[in-house]
mmCIF file of C-alpha atoms and ligand atoms in Angstrom:
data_model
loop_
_atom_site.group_PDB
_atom_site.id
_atom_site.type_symbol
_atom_site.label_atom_id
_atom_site.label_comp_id
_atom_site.label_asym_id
_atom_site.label_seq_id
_atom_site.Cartn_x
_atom_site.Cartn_y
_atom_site.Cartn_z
ATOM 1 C CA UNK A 1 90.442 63.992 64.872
ATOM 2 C CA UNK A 2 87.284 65.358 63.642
ATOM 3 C CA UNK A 3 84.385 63.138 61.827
ATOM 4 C CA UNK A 4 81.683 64.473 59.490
ATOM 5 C CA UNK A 5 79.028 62.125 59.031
ATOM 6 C CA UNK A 6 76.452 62.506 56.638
ATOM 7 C CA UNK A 7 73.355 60.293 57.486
ATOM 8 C CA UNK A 8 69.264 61.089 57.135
ATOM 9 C CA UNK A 9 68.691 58.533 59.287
ATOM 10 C CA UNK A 10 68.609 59.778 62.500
ATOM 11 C CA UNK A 11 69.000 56.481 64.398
ATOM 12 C CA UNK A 12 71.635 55.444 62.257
ATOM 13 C CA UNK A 13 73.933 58.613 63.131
ATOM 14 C CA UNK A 14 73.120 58.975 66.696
ATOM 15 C CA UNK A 15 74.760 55.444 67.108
ATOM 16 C CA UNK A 16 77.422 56.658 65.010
ATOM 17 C CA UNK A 17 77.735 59.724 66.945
ATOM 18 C CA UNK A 18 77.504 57.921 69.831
ATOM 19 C CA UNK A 19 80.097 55.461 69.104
ATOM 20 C CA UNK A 20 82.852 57.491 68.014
ATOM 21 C CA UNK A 21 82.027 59.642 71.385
ATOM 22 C CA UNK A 22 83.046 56.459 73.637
ATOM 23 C CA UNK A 23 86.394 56.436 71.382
ATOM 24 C CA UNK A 24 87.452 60.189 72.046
ATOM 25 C CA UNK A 25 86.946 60.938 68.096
ATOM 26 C CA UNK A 26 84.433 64.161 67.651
ATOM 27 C CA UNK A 27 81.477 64.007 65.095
ATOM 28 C CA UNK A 28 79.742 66.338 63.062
ATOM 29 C CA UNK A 29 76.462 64.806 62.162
ATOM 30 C CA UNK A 30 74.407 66.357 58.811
ATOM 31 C CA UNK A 31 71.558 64.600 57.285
ATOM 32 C CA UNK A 32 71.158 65.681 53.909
ATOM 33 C CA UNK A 33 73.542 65.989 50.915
ATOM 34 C CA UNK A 34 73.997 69.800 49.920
ATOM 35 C CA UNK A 35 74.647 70.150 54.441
ATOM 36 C CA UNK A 36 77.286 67.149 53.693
ATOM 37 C CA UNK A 37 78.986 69.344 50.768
ATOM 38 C CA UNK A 38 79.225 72.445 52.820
ATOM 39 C CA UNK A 39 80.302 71.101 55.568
ATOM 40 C CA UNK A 40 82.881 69.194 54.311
ATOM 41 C CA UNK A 41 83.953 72.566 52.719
ATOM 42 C CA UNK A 42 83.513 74.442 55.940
ATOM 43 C CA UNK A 43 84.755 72.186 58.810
ATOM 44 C CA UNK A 44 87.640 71.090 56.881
ATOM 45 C CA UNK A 45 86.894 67.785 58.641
ATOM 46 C CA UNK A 46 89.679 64.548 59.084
ATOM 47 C CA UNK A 47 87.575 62.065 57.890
ATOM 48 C CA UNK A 48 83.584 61.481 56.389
ATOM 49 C CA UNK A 49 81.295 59.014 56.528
ATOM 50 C CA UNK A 50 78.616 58.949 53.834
ATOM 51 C CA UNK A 51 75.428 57.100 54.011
ATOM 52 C CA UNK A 52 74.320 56.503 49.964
ATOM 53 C CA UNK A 53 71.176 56.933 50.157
ATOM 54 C CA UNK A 54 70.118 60.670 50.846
ATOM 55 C CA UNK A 55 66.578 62.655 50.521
ATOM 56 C CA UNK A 56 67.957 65.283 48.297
ATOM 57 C CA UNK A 57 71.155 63.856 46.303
ATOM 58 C CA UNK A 58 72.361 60.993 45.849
ATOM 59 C CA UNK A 59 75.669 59.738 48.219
ATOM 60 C CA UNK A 60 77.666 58.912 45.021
ATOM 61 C CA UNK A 61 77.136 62.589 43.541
ATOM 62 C CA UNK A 62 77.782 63.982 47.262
ATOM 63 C CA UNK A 63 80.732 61.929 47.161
ATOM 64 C CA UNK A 64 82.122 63.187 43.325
ATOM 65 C CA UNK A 65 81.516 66.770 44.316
ATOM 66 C CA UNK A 66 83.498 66.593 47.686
ATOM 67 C CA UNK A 67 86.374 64.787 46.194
ATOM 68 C CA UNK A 68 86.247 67.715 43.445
ATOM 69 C CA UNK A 69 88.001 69.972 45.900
ATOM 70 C CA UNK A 70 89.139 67.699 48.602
ATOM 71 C CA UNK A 71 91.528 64.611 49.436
ATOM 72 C CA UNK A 72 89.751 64.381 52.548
ATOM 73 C CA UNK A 73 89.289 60.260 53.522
ATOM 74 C CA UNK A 74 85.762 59.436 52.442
ATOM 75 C CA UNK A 75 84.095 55.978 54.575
ATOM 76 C CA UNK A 76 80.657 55.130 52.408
ATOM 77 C CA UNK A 77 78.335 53.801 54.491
ATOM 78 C CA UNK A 78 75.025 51.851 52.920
ATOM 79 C CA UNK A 79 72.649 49.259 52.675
ATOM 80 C CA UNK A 80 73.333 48.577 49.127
ATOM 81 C CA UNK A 81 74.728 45.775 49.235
ATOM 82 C CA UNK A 82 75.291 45.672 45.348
ATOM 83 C CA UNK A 83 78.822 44.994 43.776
ATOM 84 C CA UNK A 84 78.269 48.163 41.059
ATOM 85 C CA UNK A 85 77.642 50.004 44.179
ATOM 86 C CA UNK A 86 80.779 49.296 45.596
ATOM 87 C CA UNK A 87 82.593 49.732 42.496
ATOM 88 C CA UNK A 88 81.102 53.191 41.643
ATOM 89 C CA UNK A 89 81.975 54.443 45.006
ATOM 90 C CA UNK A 90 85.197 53.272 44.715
ATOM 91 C CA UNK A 91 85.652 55.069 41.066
ATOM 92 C CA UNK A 92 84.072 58.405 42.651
ATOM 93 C CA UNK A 93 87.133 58.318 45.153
ATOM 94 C CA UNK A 94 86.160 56.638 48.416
ATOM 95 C CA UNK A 95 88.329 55.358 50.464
ATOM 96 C CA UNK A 96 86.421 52.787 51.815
ATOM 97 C CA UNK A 97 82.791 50.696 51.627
ATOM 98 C CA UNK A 98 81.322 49.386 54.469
ATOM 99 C CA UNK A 99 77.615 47.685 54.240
ATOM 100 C CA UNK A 100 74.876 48.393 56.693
ATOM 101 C CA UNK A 101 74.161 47.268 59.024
ATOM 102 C CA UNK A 102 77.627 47.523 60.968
ATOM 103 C CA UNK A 103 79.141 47.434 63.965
ATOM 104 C CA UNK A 104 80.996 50.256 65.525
ATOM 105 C CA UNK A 105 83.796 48.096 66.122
ATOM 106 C CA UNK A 106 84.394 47.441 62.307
ATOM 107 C CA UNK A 107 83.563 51.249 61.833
ATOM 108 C CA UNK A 108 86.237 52.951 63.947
ATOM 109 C CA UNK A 109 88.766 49.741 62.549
ATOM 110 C CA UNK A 110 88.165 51.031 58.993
ATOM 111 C CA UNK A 111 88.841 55.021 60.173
ATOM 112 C CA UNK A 112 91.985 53.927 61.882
ATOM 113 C CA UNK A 113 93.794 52.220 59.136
ATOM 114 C CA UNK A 114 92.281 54.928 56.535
ATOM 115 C CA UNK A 115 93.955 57.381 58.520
ATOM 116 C CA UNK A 116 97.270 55.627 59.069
ATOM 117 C CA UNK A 117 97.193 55.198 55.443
ATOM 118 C CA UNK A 118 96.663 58.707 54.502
ATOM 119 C CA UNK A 119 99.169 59.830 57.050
ATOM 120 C CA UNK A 120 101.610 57.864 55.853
ATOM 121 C CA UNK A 121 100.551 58.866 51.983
ATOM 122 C CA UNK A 122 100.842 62.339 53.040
ATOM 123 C CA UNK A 123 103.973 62.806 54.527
ATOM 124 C CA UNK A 124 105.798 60.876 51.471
ATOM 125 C CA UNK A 125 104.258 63.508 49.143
ATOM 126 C CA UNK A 126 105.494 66.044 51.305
ATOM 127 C CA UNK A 127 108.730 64.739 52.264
ATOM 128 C CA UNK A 128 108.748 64.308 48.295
ATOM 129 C CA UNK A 129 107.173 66.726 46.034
ATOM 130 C CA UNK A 130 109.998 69.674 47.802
ATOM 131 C CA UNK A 131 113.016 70.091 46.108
ATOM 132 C CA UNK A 132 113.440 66.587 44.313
ATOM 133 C CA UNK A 133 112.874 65.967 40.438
ATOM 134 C CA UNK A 134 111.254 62.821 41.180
ATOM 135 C CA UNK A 135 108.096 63.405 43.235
ATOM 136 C CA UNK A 136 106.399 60.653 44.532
ATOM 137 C CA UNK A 137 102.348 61.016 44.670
ATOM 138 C CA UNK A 138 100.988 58.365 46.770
ATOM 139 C CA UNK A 139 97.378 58.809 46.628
ATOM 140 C CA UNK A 140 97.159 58.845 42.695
ATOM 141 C CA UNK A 141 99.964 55.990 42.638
ATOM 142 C CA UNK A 142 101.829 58.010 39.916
ATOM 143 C CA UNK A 143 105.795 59.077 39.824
ATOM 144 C CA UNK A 144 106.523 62.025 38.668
ATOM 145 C CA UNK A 145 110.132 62.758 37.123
ATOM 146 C CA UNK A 146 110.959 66.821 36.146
ATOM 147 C CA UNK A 147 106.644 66.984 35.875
ATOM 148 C CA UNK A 148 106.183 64.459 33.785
ATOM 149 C CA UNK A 149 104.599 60.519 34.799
ATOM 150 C CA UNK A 150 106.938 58.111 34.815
ATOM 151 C CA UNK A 151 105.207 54.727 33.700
ATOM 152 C CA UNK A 152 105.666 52.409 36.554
ATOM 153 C CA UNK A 153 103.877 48.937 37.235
ATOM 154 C CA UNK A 154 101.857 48.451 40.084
ATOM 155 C CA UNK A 155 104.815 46.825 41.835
ATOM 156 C CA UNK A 156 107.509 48.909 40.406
ATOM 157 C CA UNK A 157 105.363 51.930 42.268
ATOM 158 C CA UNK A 158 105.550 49.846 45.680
ATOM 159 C CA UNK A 159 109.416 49.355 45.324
ATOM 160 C CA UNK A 160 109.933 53.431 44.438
ATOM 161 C CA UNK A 161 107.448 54.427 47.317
ATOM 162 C CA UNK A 162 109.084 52.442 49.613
ATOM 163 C CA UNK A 163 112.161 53.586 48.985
ATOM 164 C CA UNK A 164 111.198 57.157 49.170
ATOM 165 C CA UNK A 165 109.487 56.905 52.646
ATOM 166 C CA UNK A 166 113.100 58.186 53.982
ATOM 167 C CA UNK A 167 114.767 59.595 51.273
ATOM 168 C CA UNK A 168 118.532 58.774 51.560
ATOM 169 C CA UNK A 169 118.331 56.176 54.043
ATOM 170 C CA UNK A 170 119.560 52.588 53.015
ATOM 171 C CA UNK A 171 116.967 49.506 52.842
ATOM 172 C CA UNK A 172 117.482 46.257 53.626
ATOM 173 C CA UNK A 173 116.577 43.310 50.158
ATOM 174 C CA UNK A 174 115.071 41.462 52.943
ATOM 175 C CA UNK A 175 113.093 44.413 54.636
ATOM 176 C CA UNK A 176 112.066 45.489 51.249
ATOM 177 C CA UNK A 177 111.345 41.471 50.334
ATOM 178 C CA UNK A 178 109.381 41.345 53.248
ATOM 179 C CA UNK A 179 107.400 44.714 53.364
ATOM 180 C CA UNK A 180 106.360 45.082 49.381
ATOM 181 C CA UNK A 181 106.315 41.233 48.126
ATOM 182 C CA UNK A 182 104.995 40.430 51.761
ATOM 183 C CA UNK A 183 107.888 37.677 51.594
ATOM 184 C CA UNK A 184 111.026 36.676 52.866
ATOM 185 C CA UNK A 185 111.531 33.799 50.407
ATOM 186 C CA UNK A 186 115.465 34.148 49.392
ATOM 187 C CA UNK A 187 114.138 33.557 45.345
ATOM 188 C CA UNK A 188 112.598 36.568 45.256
ATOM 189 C CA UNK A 189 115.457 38.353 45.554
ATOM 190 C CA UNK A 190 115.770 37.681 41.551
ATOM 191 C CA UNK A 191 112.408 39.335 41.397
ATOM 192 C CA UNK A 192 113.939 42.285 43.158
ATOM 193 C CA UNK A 193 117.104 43.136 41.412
ATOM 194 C CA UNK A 194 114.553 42.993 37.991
ATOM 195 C CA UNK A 195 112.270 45.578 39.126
ATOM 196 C CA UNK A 196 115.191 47.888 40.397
ATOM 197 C CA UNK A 197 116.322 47.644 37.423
ATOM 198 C CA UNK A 198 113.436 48.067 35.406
ATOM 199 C CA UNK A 199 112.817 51.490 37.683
ATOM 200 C CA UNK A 200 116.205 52.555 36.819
ATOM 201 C CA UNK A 201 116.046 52.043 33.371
ATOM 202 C CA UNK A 202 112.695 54.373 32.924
ATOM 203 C CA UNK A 203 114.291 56.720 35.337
ATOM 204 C CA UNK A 204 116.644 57.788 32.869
ATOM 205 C CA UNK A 205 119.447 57.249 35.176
ATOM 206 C CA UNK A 206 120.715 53.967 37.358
ATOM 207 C CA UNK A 207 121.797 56.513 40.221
ATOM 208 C CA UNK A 208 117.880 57.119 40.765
ATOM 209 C CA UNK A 209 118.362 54.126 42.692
ATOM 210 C CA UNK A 210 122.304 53.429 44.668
ATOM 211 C CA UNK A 211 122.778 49.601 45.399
ATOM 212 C CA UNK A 212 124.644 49.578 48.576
ATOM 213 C CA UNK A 213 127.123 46.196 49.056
ATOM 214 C CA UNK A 214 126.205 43.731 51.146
ATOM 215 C CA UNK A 215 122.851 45.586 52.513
ATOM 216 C CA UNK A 216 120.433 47.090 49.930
ATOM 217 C CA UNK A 217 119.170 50.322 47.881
ATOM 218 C CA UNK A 218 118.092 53.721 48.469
ATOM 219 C CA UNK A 219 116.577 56.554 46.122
ATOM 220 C CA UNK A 220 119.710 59.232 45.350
ATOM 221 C CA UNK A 221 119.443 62.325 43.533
ATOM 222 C CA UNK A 222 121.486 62.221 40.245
HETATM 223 CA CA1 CA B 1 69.853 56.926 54.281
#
Protein backbone atom coordinates (compact mmCIF):
# COMPACT_ATOMS: atom_id res chain seq x y z
CA UNK A 1 0.00 0.00 0.00
CA UNK A 2 1.44 3.18 -1.08
CA UNK A 3 0.13 6.83 0.19
CA UNK A 4 0.65 10.14 -1.63
CA UNK A 5 0.02 12.95 0.49
CA UNK A 6 -0.16 16.29 -0.66
CA UNK A 7 0.33 18.84 2.24
CA UNK A 8 2.38 22.49 2.34
CA UNK A 9 2.39 22.26 5.72
CA UNK A 10 5.28 20.66 6.72
CA UNK A 11 4.24 19.81 10.30
CA UNK A 12 1.07 18.64 9.21
CA UNK A 13 2.64 15.86 6.79
CA UNK A 14 5.51 14.83 8.85
CA UNK A 15 2.83 13.61 11.43
CA UNK A 16 1.10 12.15 8.64
CA UNK A 17 4.14 10.60 7.38
CA UNK A 18 4.96 9.64 10.55
CA UNK A 19 1.81 8.01 11.41
CA UNK A 20 1.20 5.89 8.58
CA UNK A 21 5.08 4.76 9.15
CA UNK A 22 4.07 3.17 12.71
CA UNK A 23 1.16 1.32 10.62
CA UNK A 24 3.50 -0.35 7.91
CA UNK A 25 1.66 1.88 5.07
CA UNK A 26 4.50 3.90 2.90
CA UNK A 27 4.04 7.71 2.14
CA UNK A 28 4.96 9.92 -0.48
CA UNK A 29 4.84 13.39 0.90
CA UNK A 30 4.55 16.59 -1.85
CA UNK A 31 3.70 20.01 -0.78
CA UNK A 32 2.39 21.83 -3.55
CA UNK A 33 -0.37 21.14 -6.12
CA UNK A 34 1.20 20.77 -9.74
CA UNK A 35 4.04 18.02 -7.44
CA UNK A 36 0.52 16.42 -6.18
CA UNK A 37 -0.71 16.07 -10.01
CA UNK A 38 2.47 14.53 -11.20
CA UNK A 39 2.91 12.44 -8.76
CA UNK A 40 -0.22 11.01 -8.64
CA UNK A 41 0.43 10.43 -12.42
CA UNK A 42 3.87 9.07 -11.82
CA UNK A 43 3.75 6.89 -8.64
CA UNK A 44 0.57 5.41 -9.62
CA UNK A 45 -0.07 5.61 -5.86
CA UNK A 46 -3.03 3.35 -3.74
CA UNK A 47 -4.46 6.04 -2.08
CA UNK A 48 -4.06 10.30 -1.64
CA UNK A 49 -4.54 12.52 0.85
CA UNK A 50 -5.15 16.14 -0.11
CA UNK A 51 -4.82 19.06 2.13
CA UNK A 52 -7.32 22.01 0.40
CA UNK A 53 -5.56 24.61 0.89
CA UNK A 54 -2.30 24.78 -1.32
CA UNK A 55 0.28 27.79 -2.23
CA UNK A 56 -0.08 27.34 -5.90
CA UNK A 57 -3.65 25.66 -6.72
CA UNK A 58 -6.27 25.15 -5.08
CA UNK A 59 -6.98 21.29 -3.43
CA UNK A 60 -10.42 21.16 -5.18
CA UNK A 61 -8.82 21.90 -8.76
CA UNK A 62 -5.83 19.41 -7.74
CA UNK A 63 -8.47 17.12 -6.89
CA UNK A 64 -10.74 17.58 -10.48
CA UNK A 65 -7.58 17.22 -12.49
CA UNK A 66 -6.38 13.91 -10.77
CA UNK A 67 -9.73 12.32 -10.93
CA UNK A 68 -9.59 13.40 -14.80
CA UNK A 69 -7.35 10.44 -15.45
CA UNK A 70 -7.54 8.43 -12.34
CA UNK A 71 -9.99 6.31 -10.01
CA UNK A 72 -7.37 6.41 -7.56
CA UNK A 73 -9.15 6.83 -3.71
CA UNK A 74 -8.83 10.51 -2.94
CA UNK A 75 -8.93 11.36 1.37
CA UNK A 76 -9.36 15.48 1.49
CA UNK A 77 -7.86 16.67 4.29
CA UNK A 78 -8.67 20.53 5.58
CA UNK A 79 -9.43 23.03 7.96
CA UNK A 80 -12.44 24.19 6.19
CA UNK A 81 -14.74 23.25 8.09
CA UNK A 82 -17.55 24.61 5.70
CA UNK A 83 -20.52 22.36 4.48
CA UNK A 84 -20.02 23.76 0.54
CA UNK A 85 -16.58 22.61 1.15
CA UNK A 86 -17.48 19.29 1.84
CA UNK A 87 -19.98 19.12 -0.77
CA UNK A 88 -17.70 20.43 -3.60
CA UNK A 89 -15.12 17.93 -2.73
CA UNK A 90 -17.45 15.39 -2.74
CA UNK A 91 -18.85 16.51 -6.41
CA UNK A 92 -15.04 16.75 -7.66
CA UNK A 93 -14.82 12.91 -6.77
CA UNK A 94 -13.36 12.40 -3.30
CA UNK A 95 -13.80 9.69 -1.58
CA UNK A 96 -13.72 11.01 1.63
CA UNK A 97 -13.59 14.51 3.94
CA UNK A 98 -11.96 14.59 6.99
CA UNK A 99 -11.57 18.13 8.99
CA UNK A 100 -8.36 19.28 10.54
CA UNK A 101 -7.27 18.92 12.96
CA UNK A 102 -7.36 14.95 13.16
CA UNK A 103 -6.15 12.21 14.69
CA UNK A 104 -4.17 9.53 13.05
CA UNK A 105 -6.36 7.05 14.43
CA UNK A 106 -9.49 8.42 12.50
CA UNK A 107 -7.02 8.92 9.48
CA UNK A 108 -5.75 5.39 8.85
CA UNK A 109 -9.77 4.22 9.90
CA UNK A 110 -10.98 6.28 6.90
CA UNK A 111 -7.99 4.67 4.41
CA UNK A 112 -8.95 1.24 5.56
CA UNK A 113 -12.58 1.17 4.81
CA UNK A 114 -11.88 3.41 1.51
CA UNK A 115 -9.78 0.72 0.45
CA UNK A 116 -11.97 -2.23 1.38
CA UNK A 117 -14.54 -0.39 -0.46
CA UNK A 118 -12.70 0.11 -3.59
CA UNK A 119 -11.44 -3.42 -3.49
CA UNK A 120 -14.51 -4.75 -3.25
CA UNK A 121 -15.90 -2.11 -6.11
CA UNK A 122 -13.15 -3.27 -8.20
CA UNK A 123 -13.26 -6.76 -8.37
CA UNK A 124 -17.23 -6.67 -9.14
CA UNK A 125 -16.40 -4.53 -12.21
CA UNK A 126 -13.94 -6.93 -13.13
CA UNK A 127 -15.55 -10.06 -12.28
CA UNK A 128 -18.38 -8.14 -14.34
CA UNK A 129 -17.62 -5.97 -17.20
CA UNK A 130 -15.85 -9.62 -19.03
CA UNK A 131 -17.98 -11.50 -21.05
CA UNK A 132 -21.54 -10.61 -19.54
CA UNK A 133 -24.17 -8.20 -21.27
CA UNK A 134 -24.98 -6.78 -18.05
CA UNK A 135 -21.92 -5.07 -16.55
CA UNK A 136 -22.09 -3.88 -13.28
CA UNK A 137 -20.02 -0.45 -12.56
CA UNK A 138 -19.76 0.04 -8.96
CA UNK A 139 -18.00 3.21 -8.57
CA UNK A 140 -20.41 5.26 -10.92
CA UNK A 141 -23.47 3.18 -9.40
CA UNK A 142 -24.75 2.61 -13.00
CA UNK A 143 -25.85 -0.94 -14.77
CA UNK A 144 -25.05 -1.37 -17.89
CA UNK A 145 -27.14 -3.86 -20.19
CA UNK A 146 -25.56 -4.60 -24.08
CA UNK A 147 -23.76 -0.72 -23.40
CA UNK A 148 -26.50 0.97 -22.61
CA UNK A 149 -27.65 2.33 -18.63
CA UNK A 150 -30.17 0.56 -17.30
CA UNK A 151 -32.28 2.99 -14.99
CA UNK A 152 -32.11 1.50 -11.60
CA UNK A 153 -33.09 3.14 -8.13
CA UNK A 154 -30.69 3.61 -5.58
CA UNK A 155 -31.88 0.39 -3.95
CA UNK A 156 -32.65 -1.53 -7.02
CA UNK A 157 -28.61 -0.89 -7.73
CA UNK A 158 -27.82 -2.43 -4.12
CA UNK A 159 -30.03 -5.58 -4.83
CA UNK A 160 -28.25 -6.08 -8.60
CA UNK A 161 -24.69 -5.39 -7.07
CA UNK A 162 -25.18 -7.68 -4.54
CA UNK A 163 -26.20 -10.20 -6.48
CA UNK A 164 -23.40 -9.86 -8.89
CA UNK A 165 -20.59 -9.99 -6.22
CA UNK A 166 -20.49 -13.93 -7.21
CA UNK A 167 -22.06 -14.26 -10.30
CA UNK A 168 -24.03 -17.58 -10.34
CA UNK A 169 -23.99 -18.28 -6.81
CA UNK A 170 -27.45 -18.45 -4.96
CA UNK A 171 -28.38 -15.75 -2.12
CA UNK A 172 -30.16 -16.19 0.73
CA UNK A 173 -33.85 -13.42 1.10
CA UNK A 174 -32.58 -13.21 4.53
CA UNK A 175 -28.77 -12.63 3.73
CA UNK A 176 -29.82 -10.25 1.10
CA UNK A 177 -32.63 -8.72 3.79
CA UNK A 178 -29.99 -8.38 6.09
CA UNK A 179 -26.93 -7.09 4.02
CA UNK A 180 -28.80 -4.34 1.58
CA UNK A 181 -32.02 -3.26 3.78
CA UNK A 182 -29.62 -3.74 6.88
CA UNK A 183 -32.72 -5.86 8.24
CA UNK A 184 -33.90 -9.09 9.06
CA UNK A 185 -37.52 -8.03 9.67
CA UNK A 186 -39.65 -11.02 7.91
CA UNK A 187 -42.05 -7.87 6.23
CA UNK A 188 -39.54 -6.83 4.21
CA UNK A 189 -39.46 -9.68 2.38
CA UNK A 190 -42.59 -7.97 0.41
CA UNK A 191 -40.19 -5.16 -0.19
CA UNK A 192 -37.85 -7.67 -1.73
CA UNK A 193 -39.81 -9.70 -4.15
CA UNK A 194 -40.99 -5.84 -5.52
CA UNK A 195 -37.64 -4.69 -6.31
CA UNK A 196 -36.63 -8.11 -7.97
CA UNK A 197 -39.18 -7.65 -9.83
CA UNK A 198 -38.96 -4.23 -10.72
CA UNK A 199 -35.06 -5.16 -11.83
CA UNK A 200 -36.42 -7.83 -13.93
CA UNK A 201 -38.88 -6.00 -15.57
CA UNK A 202 -36.25 -3.13 -16.87
CA UNK A 203 -33.90 -5.94 -17.58
CA UNK A 204 -35.84 -6.95 -20.41
CA UNK A 205 -35.91 -10.43 -19.24
CA UNK A 206 -37.13 -12.19 -15.70
CA UNK A 207 -34.15 -14.79 -16.17
CA UNK A 208 -31.72 -11.70 -15.43
CA UNK A 209 -32.59 -12.69 -12.08
CA UNK A 210 -33.47 -16.98 -11.25
CA UNK A 211 -35.62 -17.30 -7.98
CA UNK A 212 -34.41 -20.43 -6.47
CA UNK A 213 -37.31 -22.43 -4.15
CA UNK A 214 -37.13 -22.33 -0.80
CA UNK A 215 -33.62 -20.27 -0.64
CA UNK A 216 -33.28 -17.11 -2.80
CA UNK A 217 -32.01 -15.41 -6.23
CA UNK A 218 -29.01 -15.15 -8.24
CA UNK A 219 -28.07 -13.04 -11.48
CA UNK A 220 -28.24 -15.72 -14.70
CA UNK A 221 -27.33 -14.98 -18.10
CA UNK A 222 -30.39 -15.19 -20.46
CA1 LIG B 1 -2.34 23.81 3.68
Amino acid sequence: MRVLVIEDDDAVADGIVDGLADRAIVATRVASGLAGIESAAELHPDLIVLDLGLPDIDGTEVCRRIRATSSVPIIIVSARDEEVDRVVALELGADDYIVKPFGMRELVARIHAITRRTTVGASVSRDDGEGSRLVIDSRARRVLLDGEPVHLTPREFDVVEYLARDRGAVYRRTDILRDVWDTTWFGTAKTLDAHIAAVRKKLGDPAWIESVRGVGFRLGEP
